[in-house]
Coordinates of C-alpha atoms in Angstrom, one line a residue:
Chain A
M1 CA 162.8 -55.0 116.7
I2 CA 158.8 -55.3 116.8
T3 CA 159.2 -54.2 113.2
T4 CA 160.0 -57.5 112.2
A5 CA 158.7 -59.5 114.1
I6 CA 155.2 -57.8 112.5
F7 CA 157.1 -58.0 109.3
W8 CA 157.0 -61.8 110.0
L9 CA 153.9 -62.4 110.9
F10 CA 152.3 -60.5 107.8
A11 CA 155.2 -62.3 105.1
L12 CA 154.1 -65.6 106.6
V13 CA 150.5 -65.0 107.4
L14 CA 151.3 -64.0 102.8
V15 CA 153.4 -66.3 101.7
G16 CA 150.5 -69.3 103.5
A17 CA 147.7 -67.6 101.6
A18 CA 148.6 -67.7 98.2
I19 CA 149.8 -71.1 98.4
G20 CA 146.4 -71.7 100.2
V21 CA 145.2 -69.8 97.0
V22 CA 146.1 -72.1 94.7
T23 CA 145.8 -75.7 96.4
S24 CA 141.9 -75.0 98.1
R25 CA 139.6 -77.7 96.9
N26 CA 136.5 -74.5 97.0
P27 CA 136.7 -71.4 94.7
V28 CA 135.3 -69.6 96.9
Y29 CA 137.9 -70.4 99.7
S30 CA 140.7 -69.5 97.5
V31 CA 138.3 -65.9 96.3
L32 CA 138.8 -65.6 100.1
Y33 CA 142.4 -66.3 100.5
L34 CA 143.9 -64.3 98.0
V35 CA 141.3 -61.2 100.2
L36 CA 143.6 -61.8 102.3
A37 CA 146.7 -61.8 100.6
F38 CA 146.0 -59.1 99.6
F39 CA 144.6 -57.1 103.4
N40 CA 148.9 -58.2 104.8
S41 CA 150.9 -57.0 101.4
A42 CA 149.5 -53.8 102.3
V43 CA 149.5 -54.8 105.7
L44 CA 153.2 -54.7 105.0
W45 CA 152.9 -51.2 102.5
V46 CA 151.8 -49.3 105.9
L47 CA 154.9 -51.2 107.5
L48 CA 157.4 -49.1 104.1
E49 CA 155.6 -45.9 105.4
A50 CA 153.4 -46.0 102.3
E51 CA 149.9 -45.7 104.0
F52 CA 148.0 -44.2 101.1
L53 CA 149.1 -47.3 98.2
G54 CA 148.1 -49.5 101.4
I55 CA 144.9 -48.0 102.0
V56 CA 144.5 -47.8 98.7
L57 CA 145.2 -51.5 98.0
V58 CA 142.5 -52.6 100.9
L59 CA 139.8 -50.1 99.4
V60 CA 139.7 -51.0 95.5
Y61 CA 141.1 -54.8 96.0
V62 CA 139.2 -55.2 98.9
G63 CA 136.4 -53.6 99.5
A64 CA 135.7 -53.6 95.4
V65 CA 137.1 -55.9 92.7
M66 CA 137.3 -59.2 94.8
V67 CA 134.1 -58.8 96.0
L68 CA 132.5 -59.2 91.9
F69 CA 135.1 -62.2 92.6
L70 CA 133.7 -63.4 95.1
F71 CA 129.8 -62.8 93.0
V72 CA 131.1 -64.5 90.5
V73 CA 132.5 -67.6 92.0
M74 CA 129.5 -68.0 94.5
M75 CA 126.8 -67.8 91.2
L76 CA 129.3 -69.4 88.9
D77 CA 129.1 -73.4 89.5
V78 CA 133.2 -74.0 89.2
N79 CA 133.9 -76.9 88.2
V80 CA 136.8 -77.7 90.7
E81 CA 137.4 -81.5 88.6
K82 CA 138.0 -80.2 85.0
V83 CA 140.1 -77.3 85.8
K84 CA 143.1 -79.6 87.4
E85 CA 142.3 -82.5 85.1
G86 CA 145.5 -81.2 83.3
F87 CA 147.4 -80.3 86.6
T88 CA 149.8 -83.3 86.1
R89 CA 150.7 -82.4 82.9
Y90 CA 151.9 -78.8 83.2
M91 CA 153.0 -79.7 85.9
P92 CA 156.8 -80.2 84.8
I93 CA 156.9 -76.8 83.6
G94 CA 155.2 -75.3 85.8
V95 CA 157.9 -76.3 88.3
F96 CA 160.9 -75.1 85.8
V97 CA 159.5 -71.5 86.1
A98 CA 159.5 -71.5 90.1
L99 CA 162.2 -73.1 90.6
T100 CA 163.9 -69.8 87.7
I101 CA 162.2 -67.5 89.3
V102 CA 163.5 -69.0 93.0
G103 CA 166.5 -68.9 91.9
Q104 CA 167.1 -65.6 89.9
I105 CA 165.9 -64.7 93.7
C106 CA 168.2 -65.9 95.1
Y107 CA 170.7 -64.7 93.3
V108 CA 170.2 -60.9 92.9
V109 CA 169.7 -61.0 97.2
W110 CA 172.4 -63.5 99.0
H111 CA 175.2 -63.2 95.7
K112 CA 176.1 -59.1 95.4
K113 CA 178.8 -59.6 93.2
M114 CA 177.5 -59.4 89.9
G115 CA 176.6 -55.7 90.0
F116 CA 173.0 -55.3 91.2
E117 CA 172.7 -52.4 93.1
L118 CA 170.7 -53.6 96.2
M119 CA 169.4 -50.7 97.4
V120 CA 169.2 -49.7 101.2
T121 CA 166.8 -48.8 103.9
P122 CA 165.9 -45.7 103.9
A123 CA 165.8 -42.9 106.3
P124 CA 162.3 -43.2 108.4
T125 CA 160.6 -40.2 106.9
P126 CA 160.1 -37.2 109.7
E127 CA 157.1 -36.4 112.0
G128 CA 154.3 -34.8 109.3
Y129 CA 155.4 -36.3 106.2
S130 CA 152.2 -37.2 104.3
N131 CA 152.1 -40.3 101.3
T132 CA 149.1 -38.6 99.9
E133 CA 150.3 -35.2 98.8
A134 CA 153.6 -36.5 97.5
I135 CA 152.7 -39.0 95.4
G136 CA 149.6 -36.7 94.8
E137 CA 152.8 -33.8 94.1
V138 CA 154.8 -36.5 91.4
L139 CA 152.0 -37.6 90.0
Y140 CA 149.9 -34.1 88.5
T141 CA 153.0 -32.9 87.4
Q142 CA 156.0 -34.9 86.1
Y143 CA 153.8 -37.5 85.3
V144 CA 151.0 -35.7 84.7
Y145 CA 150.8 -37.6 80.5
P146 CA 151.1 -41.2 81.3
F147 CA 148.3 -41.1 84.2
E148 CA 145.9 -39.2 82.2
L149 CA 146.5 -42.1 79.1
A150 CA 146.3 -44.5 81.4
A151 CA 142.9 -43.2 82.4
V152 CA 141.6 -43.0 78.6
I153 CA 142.7 -46.5 78.4
L154 CA 140.3 -47.7 81.0
L155 CA 137.4 -45.7 80.1
V156 CA 138.2 -47.3 76.2
A157 CA 138.4 -50.5 78.4
I158 CA 134.7 -50.1 80.1
V159 CA 132.9 -48.7 76.9
A160 CA 134.6 -52.4 74.8
A161 CA 133.4 -54.0 78.3
I162 CA 129.9 -52.6 77.9
T163 CA 129.0 -53.3 74.4
L164 CA 130.6 -56.2 74.0
T165 CA 127.8 -57.7 76.5
M166 CA 125.0 -55.1 75.6
R167 CA 122.3 -57.2 73.9
K168 CA 119.4 -56.4 72.9
R169 CA 116.7 -58.9 74.4
Q170 CA 112.5 -59.4 72.2
G171 CA 109.7 -58.5 74.0
L172 CA 111.3 -56.5 77.1
K173 CA 109.5 -54.6 79.3
V174 CA 111.2 -51.2 80.2
Q175 CA 110.8 -48.3 82.2
D176 CA 110.6 -45.1 80.6
I177 CA 111.3 -42.8 83.2
A178 CA 111.1 -39.5 81.9
A179 CA 108.8 -40.3 79.8
Q180 CA 106.9 -41.2 84.4
V181 CA 107.8 -37.8 84.7
A182 CA 106.4 -36.1 82.2
V183 CA 103.7 -36.9 82.4
N184 CA 101.0 -34.2 82.9
R185 CA 97.0 -34.9 84.4
N186 CA 95.5 -34.0 80.7
D187 CA 97.3 -37.2 79.3
R188 CA 95.9 -39.1 82.0
V189 CA 92.0 -38.2 82.8
R190 CA 89.6 -37.1 80.3
I191 CA 86.5 -36.0 81.6
V192 CA 83.8 -36.7 80.3
S193 CA 79.9 -35.5 80.4
M194 CA 77.3 -37.8 80.8
D195 CA 73.5 -37.6 80.0
V196 CA 71.7 -38.5 83.1
E197 CA 70.4 -41.9 82.8
R198 CA 67.4 -42.5 85.4
E199 CA 65.4 -39.3 85.8
P200 CA 65.5 -39.0 90.2
S201 CA 63.0 -40.2 91.6
T202 CA 60.8 -37.4 92.6
D203 CA 58.7 -39.1 94.9
G204 CA 61.9 -39.6 97.1
E205 CA 59.8 -40.4 100.9
S206 CA 57.2 -43.1 100.0
S207 CA 59.7 -45.3 98.1
Chain B
M1 CA 143.1 -40.2 135.4
V2 CA 144.7 -42.8 132.4
E3 CA 148.5 -42.1 134.2
F4 CA 147.0 -43.3 137.4
L5 CA 145.2 -46.0 136.1
T6 CA 148.4 -46.4 134.1
G7 CA 151.2 -45.9 136.1
W8 CA 151.9 -48.5 137.7
L9 CA 152.6 -50.5 135.2
P10 CA 156.2 -51.2 133.7
E11 CA 157.4 -48.1 130.7
G12 CA 156.7 -51.0 128.4
L13 CA 153.5 -51.5 128.4
Q14 CA 151.7 -48.4 129.8
F15 CA 150.9 -47.9 125.9
T16 CA 149.3 -50.4 125.2
A17 CA 146.9 -50.2 128.6
R18 CA 145.9 -46.8 127.4
T19 CA 145.4 -47.5 123.7
L20 CA 143.0 -50.1 126.0
L21 CA 142.1 -47.9 127.2
Y22 CA 140.5 -45.6 124.8
I23 CA 139.2 -48.0 123.3
V24 CA 137.2 -49.0 125.5
A25 CA 136.4 -45.1 126.4
I26 CA 135.0 -45.4 122.5
L27 CA 133.5 -48.7 122.2
L28 CA 131.5 -48.9 125.2
P29 CA 129.4 -45.1 125.2
L30 CA 129.5 -47.2 121.3
I31 CA 127.8 -50.0 122.2
I32 CA 125.6 -48.3 124.7
S33 CA 124.1 -46.3 121.8
V34 CA 123.7 -48.7 119.6
A35 CA 121.4 -49.7 121.8
M36 CA 119.6 -46.6 123.1
L37 CA 119.5 -46.4 118.8
T38 CA 117.5 -49.6 118.5
L39 CA 114.6 -48.2 121.4
A40 CA 114.9 -44.6 120.1
E41 CA 113.3 -46.8 116.7
R42 CA 111.1 -48.2 117.8
K43 CA 109.5 -44.8 119.6
V44 CA 110.1 -42.5 116.8
I45 CA 108.7 -44.7 114.5
G46 CA 105.7 -45.9 117.5
A47 CA 105.3 -41.6 118.1
M48 CA 105.0 -41.1 114.0
Q49 CA 102.0 -44.4 113.5
A50 CA 100.0 -42.7 116.4
R51 CA 101.2 -45.4 119.1
L52 CA 103.5 -45.6 122.3
G53 CA 106.0 -47.6 121.5
P54 CA 107.6 -50.1 123.8
N55 CA 107.2 -48.5 127.6
R56 CA 106.9 -51.6 129.6
V57 CA 110.7 -52.4 131.1
G58 CA 111.5 -49.7 133.0
P59 CA 110.8 -46.1 132.5
F60 CA 110.3 -45.3 130.0
G61 CA 111.1 -48.2 128.3
L62 CA 114.0 -47.5 129.0
L63 CA 115.8 -50.9 129.5
Q64 CA 114.0 -52.6 126.6
P65 CA 117.4 -52.9 124.8
F66 CA 118.6 -54.0 127.1
A67 CA 116.4 -57.1 128.0
D68 CA 116.2 -57.8 124.0
V69 CA 120.0 -58.1 124.5
I70 CA 119.8 -61.1 127.2
K71 CA 117.0 -62.5 125.0
L72 CA 118.8 -62.6 122.2
L73 CA 122.6 -64.1 123.9
I74 CA 120.9 -66.6 126.0
K75 CA 119.6 -67.6 123.4
E76 CA 120.9 -71.0 121.2
V77 CA 122.9 -69.9 118.3
L78 CA 121.1 -72.5 115.5
L79 CA 124.1 -74.0 113.3
P80 CA 122.0 -75.1 109.4
N81 CA 122.5 -78.6 108.7
S82 CA 124.6 -78.3 104.8
A83 CA 125.1 -74.8 106.7
N84 CA 129.1 -73.9 106.7
R85 CA 130.5 -74.2 109.8
F86 CA 133.7 -72.2 109.3
L87 CA 132.5 -69.6 107.2
F88 CA 129.2 -68.8 108.7
L89 CA 130.1 -68.3 112.5
V90 CA 133.0 -65.8 110.6
A91 CA 130.8 -64.1 108.6
P92 CA 129.3 -62.3 112.1
M93 CA 132.4 -61.2 112.7
L94 CA 133.9 -60.5 109.8
T95 CA 131.4 -57.7 109.2
L96 CA 131.0 -56.2 113.2
V97 CA 135.2 -56.1 113.4
P98 CA 135.7 -52.6 110.8
A99 CA 132.4 -51.4 111.9
L100 CA 133.6 -51.3 115.8
A101 CA 137.6 -50.7 113.7
V102 CA 136.6 -47.5 112.0
W103 CA 136.3 -45.4 115.0
A104 CA 139.7 -46.0 115.8
V105 CA 140.2 -42.9 113.5
M106 CA 137.1 -40.9 114.3
P107 CA 137.5 -37.6 115.6
F108 CA 135.1 -36.7 118.6
S109 CA 136.1 -33.0 119.7
P110 CA 139.6 -31.0 118.4
T111 CA 141.3 -33.5 120.6
A112 CA 139.8 -36.1 121.5
V113 CA 141.1 -38.7 118.7
L114 CA 142.1 -42.6 119.1
A115 CA 144.1 -42.4 116.0
D116 CA 144.5 -39.0 113.8
I117 CA 146.0 -40.2 110.7
N118 CA 147.3 -38.3 107.9
A119 CA 145.0 -40.9 105.9
G120 CA 141.8 -41.3 108.3
L121 CA 138.7 -40.4 105.4
L122 CA 140.8 -42.9 103.3
F123 CA 141.2 -45.9 106.8
V124 CA 137.2 -45.1 107.1
L125 CA 136.3 -45.7 103.1
A126 CA 138.0 -49.1 103.9
L127 CA 137.3 -50.2 106.2
T128 CA 133.2 -49.6 105.4
S129 CA 133.9 -50.8 101.5
M130 CA 135.4 -55.1 103.4
G131 CA 131.7 -55.2 105.9
V132 CA 130.1 -56.6 103.2
Y133 CA 132.3 -60.1 102.9
G134 CA 130.2 -59.7 105.9
V135 CA 127.4 -60.4 104.3
I136 CA 127.8 -61.8 101.7
L137 CA 129.8 -64.7 103.1
A138 CA 126.4 -64.8 105.6
G139 CA 124.2 -66.3 102.6
W140 CA 126.8 -68.0 101.2
A141 CA 127.2 -69.9 104.0
S142 CA 123.5 -69.9 105.1
N143 CA 122.9 -72.6 101.9
S144 CA 119.8 -71.5 101.4
K145 CA 118.1 -69.4 99.0
Y146 CA 116.9 -66.7 101.0
A147 CA 120.0 -66.0 102.1
L148 CA 121.7 -66.5 99.3
L149 CA 120.0 -64.0 97.1
G150 CA 119.7 -61.2 99.9
A151 CA 123.4 -61.3 100.4
M152 CA 123.7 -61.1 95.9
R153 CA 120.7 -57.9 96.2
S154 CA 123.2 -56.1 98.8
A155 CA 126.3 -56.9 97.7
A156 CA 125.2 -55.0 94.4
Q157 CA 123.6 -52.5 96.2
I158 CA 126.8 -52.1 98.2
V159 CA 129.2 -52.1 95.5
A160 CA 127.4 -49.3 93.0
Y161 CA 126.3 -46.4 95.7
E162 CA 130.4 -46.6 97.4
I163 CA 131.4 -45.4 93.8
A164 CA 128.8 -42.1 94.6
M165 CA 129.6 -42.8 97.9
G166 CA 133.6 -42.2 96.6
F167 CA 132.2 -39.5 94.2
A168 CA 131.1 -37.4 97.0
L169 CA 134.1 -37.9 99.0
V170 CA 136.0 -36.6 96.1
G171 CA 134.3 -33.2 96.2
V172 CA 134.9 -32.5 100.4
L173 CA 138.5 -33.2 99.3
M174 CA 139.4 -31.1 96.6
A175 CA 136.9 -28.9 99.1
S176 CA 139.3 -29.3 102.2
G177 CA 142.8 -30.1 100.7
T178 CA 143.3 -33.1 103.4
L179 CA 142.5 -36.2 103.9
N180 CA 141.7 -35.7 108.0
L181 CA 139.7 -35.8 109.1
G182 CA 140.0 -32.8 112.1
Q183 CA 141.6 -31.2 108.9
I184 CA 138.4 -31.6 107.2
V185 CA 136.9 -30.2 110.1
E186 CA 138.5 -26.9 111.1
G187 CA 138.8 -25.6 107.3
Q188 CA 135.5 -25.3 107.7
S189 CA 134.9 -23.0 110.6
G190 CA 134.0 -19.7 109.5
N191 CA 129.5 -19.7 109.6
I192 CA 126.9 -21.7 108.9
A193 CA 127.5 -20.8 105.1
T194 CA 131.1 -22.2 105.2
W195 CA 130.0 -25.6 106.3
Y196 CA 130.8 -27.6 103.0
W197 CA 127.0 -28.4 103.1
L198 CA 126.4 -25.9 101.0
P199 CA 128.6 -25.4 98.9
L200 CA 128.8 -29.3 97.9
F201 CA 124.8 -29.4 98.4
P202 CA 124.4 -31.7 96.1
L203 CA 128.1 -33.6 96.6
F204 CA 126.3 -33.8 100.9
I205 CA 122.6 -34.9 98.8
V206 CA 124.3 -37.9 97.4
Y207 CA 126.7 -38.4 100.1
F208 CA 123.7 -38.4 103.5
I209 CA 121.1 -40.4 100.6
S210 CA 124.2 -43.0 99.2
G211 CA 125.1 -44.0 103.5
V212 CA 121.2 -45.3 104.0
A213 CA 121.4 -46.7 101.1
E214 CA 125.3 -48.3 101.7
T215 CA 123.9 -49.6 105.7
N216 CA 121.0 -51.5 103.8
R217 CA 118.1 -49.1 105.9
A218 CA 115.3 -48.6 105.1
P219 CA 114.2 -47.4 101.8
F220 CA 117.5 -49.3 100.2
D221 CA 116.3 -53.0 102.7
V222 CA 115.6 -55.1 99.5
A223 CA 118.6 -56.7 100.8
E224 CA 116.6 -57.6 104.2
G225 CA 113.2 -57.1 102.0
E226 CA 110.8 -59.4 103.9
S227 CA 107.9 -58.8 101.4
E228 CA 110.3 -61.6 99.0
I229 CA 113.1 -62.9 100.9
V230 CA 111.7 -63.4 104.1
A231 CA 115.2 -61.6 106.7
G232 CA 118.1 -61.9 103.4
F233 CA 121.2 -62.8 104.3
H234 CA 120.4 -63.4 108.2
V235 CA 117.2 -65.2 107.6
E236 CA 119.5 -68.8 108.9
Y237 CA 121.0 -66.5 112.8
S238 CA 120.0 -66.7 115.3
G239 CA 121.2 -65.6 119.0
A240 CA 124.2 -63.8 119.5
A241 CA 125.2 -64.9 116.1
F242 CA 122.1 -62.2 114.4
A243 CA 122.6 -59.7 117.7
M244 CA 126.5 -58.7 116.0
F245 CA 124.9 -57.8 112.6
F246 CA 122.3 -56.5 114.3
L247 CA 125.0 -54.5 116.2
A248 CA 127.1 -54.0 112.6
E249 CA 124.4 -52.6 111.3
Y250 CA 123.4 -50.0 113.9
A251 CA 126.9 -48.9 114.2
N252 CA 128.4 -48.3 110.7
M253 CA 124.3 -45.8 110.9
I254 CA 125.4 -44.1 114.1
L255 CA 129.2 -43.8 111.6
I256 CA 127.1 -42.9 108.9
A257 CA 125.5 -40.1 110.3
M258 CA 128.5 -38.6 113.4
L259 CA 130.6 -38.9 109.5
T260 CA 127.8 -36.5 107.8
A261 CA 128.4 -34.4 110.2
L262 CA 131.8 -34.0 110.4
L263 CA 132.5 -33.5 106.5
F264 CA 129.5 -31.9 105.7
T265 CA 127.7 -30.2 109.0
G266 CA 131.2 -28.8 110.7
G267 CA 131.6 -31.3 113.0
W268 CA 132.7 -29.9 116.4
L269 CA 132.7 -26.6 115.4
S270 CA 129.2 -24.7 116.4
P271 CA 125.8 -23.0 114.5
F272 CA 126.2 -20.3 116.2
Q273 CA 129.7 -19.4 115.6
G274 CA 130.8 -16.0 113.4
I275 CA 127.4 -14.8 114.8
P276 CA 127.9 -11.7 116.5
V277 CA 127.1 -11.2 120.2
I278 CA 125.7 -14.4 120.8
G279 CA 129.3 -16.4 118.6
D280 CA 131.1 -14.9 121.4
T281 CA 129.6 -16.4 124.3
F282 CA 129.9 -20.2 125.4
L283 CA 127.2 -21.2 122.2
G284 CA 129.6 -19.9 119.9
A285 CA 132.7 -23.0 121.6
S286 CA 133.1 -26.3 119.4
N287 CA 133.0 -28.7 121.6
F288 CA 131.3 -32.6 121.5
I289 CA 127.7 -31.9 122.2
W290 CA 127.5 -29.9 118.5
L291 CA 129.0 -32.7 116.7
A292 CA 126.4 -34.9 119.4
L293 CA 123.7 -33.1 117.9
K294 CA 124.4 -32.9 114.7
T295 CA 124.9 -36.6 115.0
G296 CA 121.7 -37.3 117.0
F297 CA 120.1 -34.8 113.4
F298 CA 121.3 -37.4 111.0
L299 CA 120.1 -40.7 112.8
F300 CA 116.6 -39.0 113.2
C301 CA 116.1 -39.1 109.4
F302 CA 117.3 -42.6 108.8
L303 CA 114.5 -43.6 111.0
W304 CA 112.4 -40.4 109.4
F305 CA 112.9 -42.6 106.3
R306 CA 112.3 -45.7 106.9
A307 CA 108.6 -44.5 108.4
T308 CA 108.2 -42.5 105.6
F309 CA 109.0 -44.3 102.6
P310 CA 108.4 -47.2 101.2
R311 CA 111.0 -50.1 100.4
Y312 CA 112.3 -48.8 96.5
R313 CA 112.0 -51.9 94.2
Y314 CA 115.3 -53.8 92.9
D315 CA 116.1 -52.3 90.0
Q316 CA 114.5 -48.8 90.8
I317 CA 117.6 -49.0 93.7
M318 CA 120.3 -50.4 90.7
R319 CA 118.7 -47.4 88.1
L320 CA 119.2 -44.5 91.1
G321 CA 122.5 -45.4 92.0
W322 CA 124.3 -45.7 88.2
K323 CA 122.7 -43.2 86.1
V324 CA 121.5 -40.3 88.8
F325 CA 124.1 -39.5 91.5
I326 CA 126.7 -41.2 89.9
P327 CA 126.4 -38.9 86.6
I328 CA 125.4 -35.9 89.1
T329 CA 128.3 -36.6 91.7
I330 CA 130.7 -36.0 88.4
I331 CA 128.6 -32.9 87.7
W332 CA 129.5 -31.0 90.5
L333 CA 133.2 -32.0 91.0
F334 CA 133.1 -30.0 87.1
V335 CA 131.7 -27.0 89.1
E336 CA 133.9 -27.2 91.3
G337 CA 136.4 -26.7 89.7
V338 CA 135.4 -24.2 88.2
M339 CA 134.9 -23.2 91.8
V340 CA 138.3 -24.1 92.6
W341 CA 139.8 -22.2 88.7
A342 CA 138.1 -18.7 89.3
K343 CA 138.3 -18.8 93.0
I344 CA 134.9 -18.4 93.3
G345 CA 133.1 -18.6 97.0
P346 CA 134.8 -20.5 100.3
W347 CA 138.1 -20.8 97.8
S348 CA 137.4 -17.3 97.1
A349 CA 140.6 -17.2 99.3

């Protein structure tokens, strides 16, 4: 009963936030709505007893990805008017896609005769069951190759992104830390023994 | 006592009332610790610079932080003319709420923990990573160039050091095999050499320094470098709104110090544990006092750093985070993997 109430509360805020992402005029507000949407879906996952996924969603998307989004949106001066230019032109196709998806979902949920097996509510997990361990066990045994493959693809993507943005600028002053550390006294300091320029005055008391 | 206080309530409300009482029992000492930490900071740095520090309000200046709080609370909250009103006022709360909510999963002794959840460490990481929104939004909503510069610096720094910090924690997880903070501490029991600081020494150092950088403390405080950008992201804030940023910063300092104590130096375990004769007396028993002493030591290090080191230049901060700490943690994770595989050191069992 309380779980259902919590579900509805967070689900409604989630949908509201998702609408806010596309309707708000200020791009910074859009990003913030997206953060709210991620946070609410994380809560929904925790309600499903998938606490590992829920917390990781907050950690990765809210804590890192969206911070960079916000960073970029604040730095760029996004011209909202220009982005909205083709709105009326593309509206019909957008409405069509949205209605199709909503229709399909309704069909699956309510029209149960089509042979779609609806998932029955799983029994709550026993106390002491660790979601994290369960995921780890499957990920590193059954799905170890797909997992490693995904990791390598991500690495390639990182390398590609860095190479694309790398450019050598002329006249850039760069510190060479290794050279600074490796320097020793003899490279910098030279002891010079000089002849005395002027004879020290012998009549010290009279002057 | 909690049963006595809540016994008269109807059955359904008792649990809620008890939880609320526990929350007060955690947050009230935390806020008092923050107040005392601000005093300790001024006293310690004063002593290091051969000054006296505050000594006028109350005996030894003990009431100074309360005087400061009263001053801040009765000051006017100024709203800059062209600021974004809503975000300007929400930003301090976005910083403070995660800083306080984290304490829900912190264990204080083998039995005293409000929410003993399986994924405790992940919860701490997730919530501390949310604190950065308050900083960025404060800088942006102020509509001031210094505030925006401070916010950008702070955001880049926090994102960079979070990675090194996360990798250091992966090492702890590999050693303990659990995400539950209480079990991580129990996994270190034995003697002072089985605490994780020794087998994970590079990660311990990287974690603590990253923690200093995460909290924007000296020598990593370019986010509020007063010689360049006045006061950074909170330059436009005054009164109670400023006090909230202040409270969050110091609460996060205590959090990092306590996490370092829990994860690397055995939390509530006594350093005399496992030593013959002394280890069997009350000195060898594990209790909250040891955790408080260790936390206090790391907090002292925070203040010590501030009095000792000059501020890092911004590009050097980035270099340290990305090019030094992250490779160190990755290498040590590999070494640790080999140690686990070859059953060397604490993994010999």
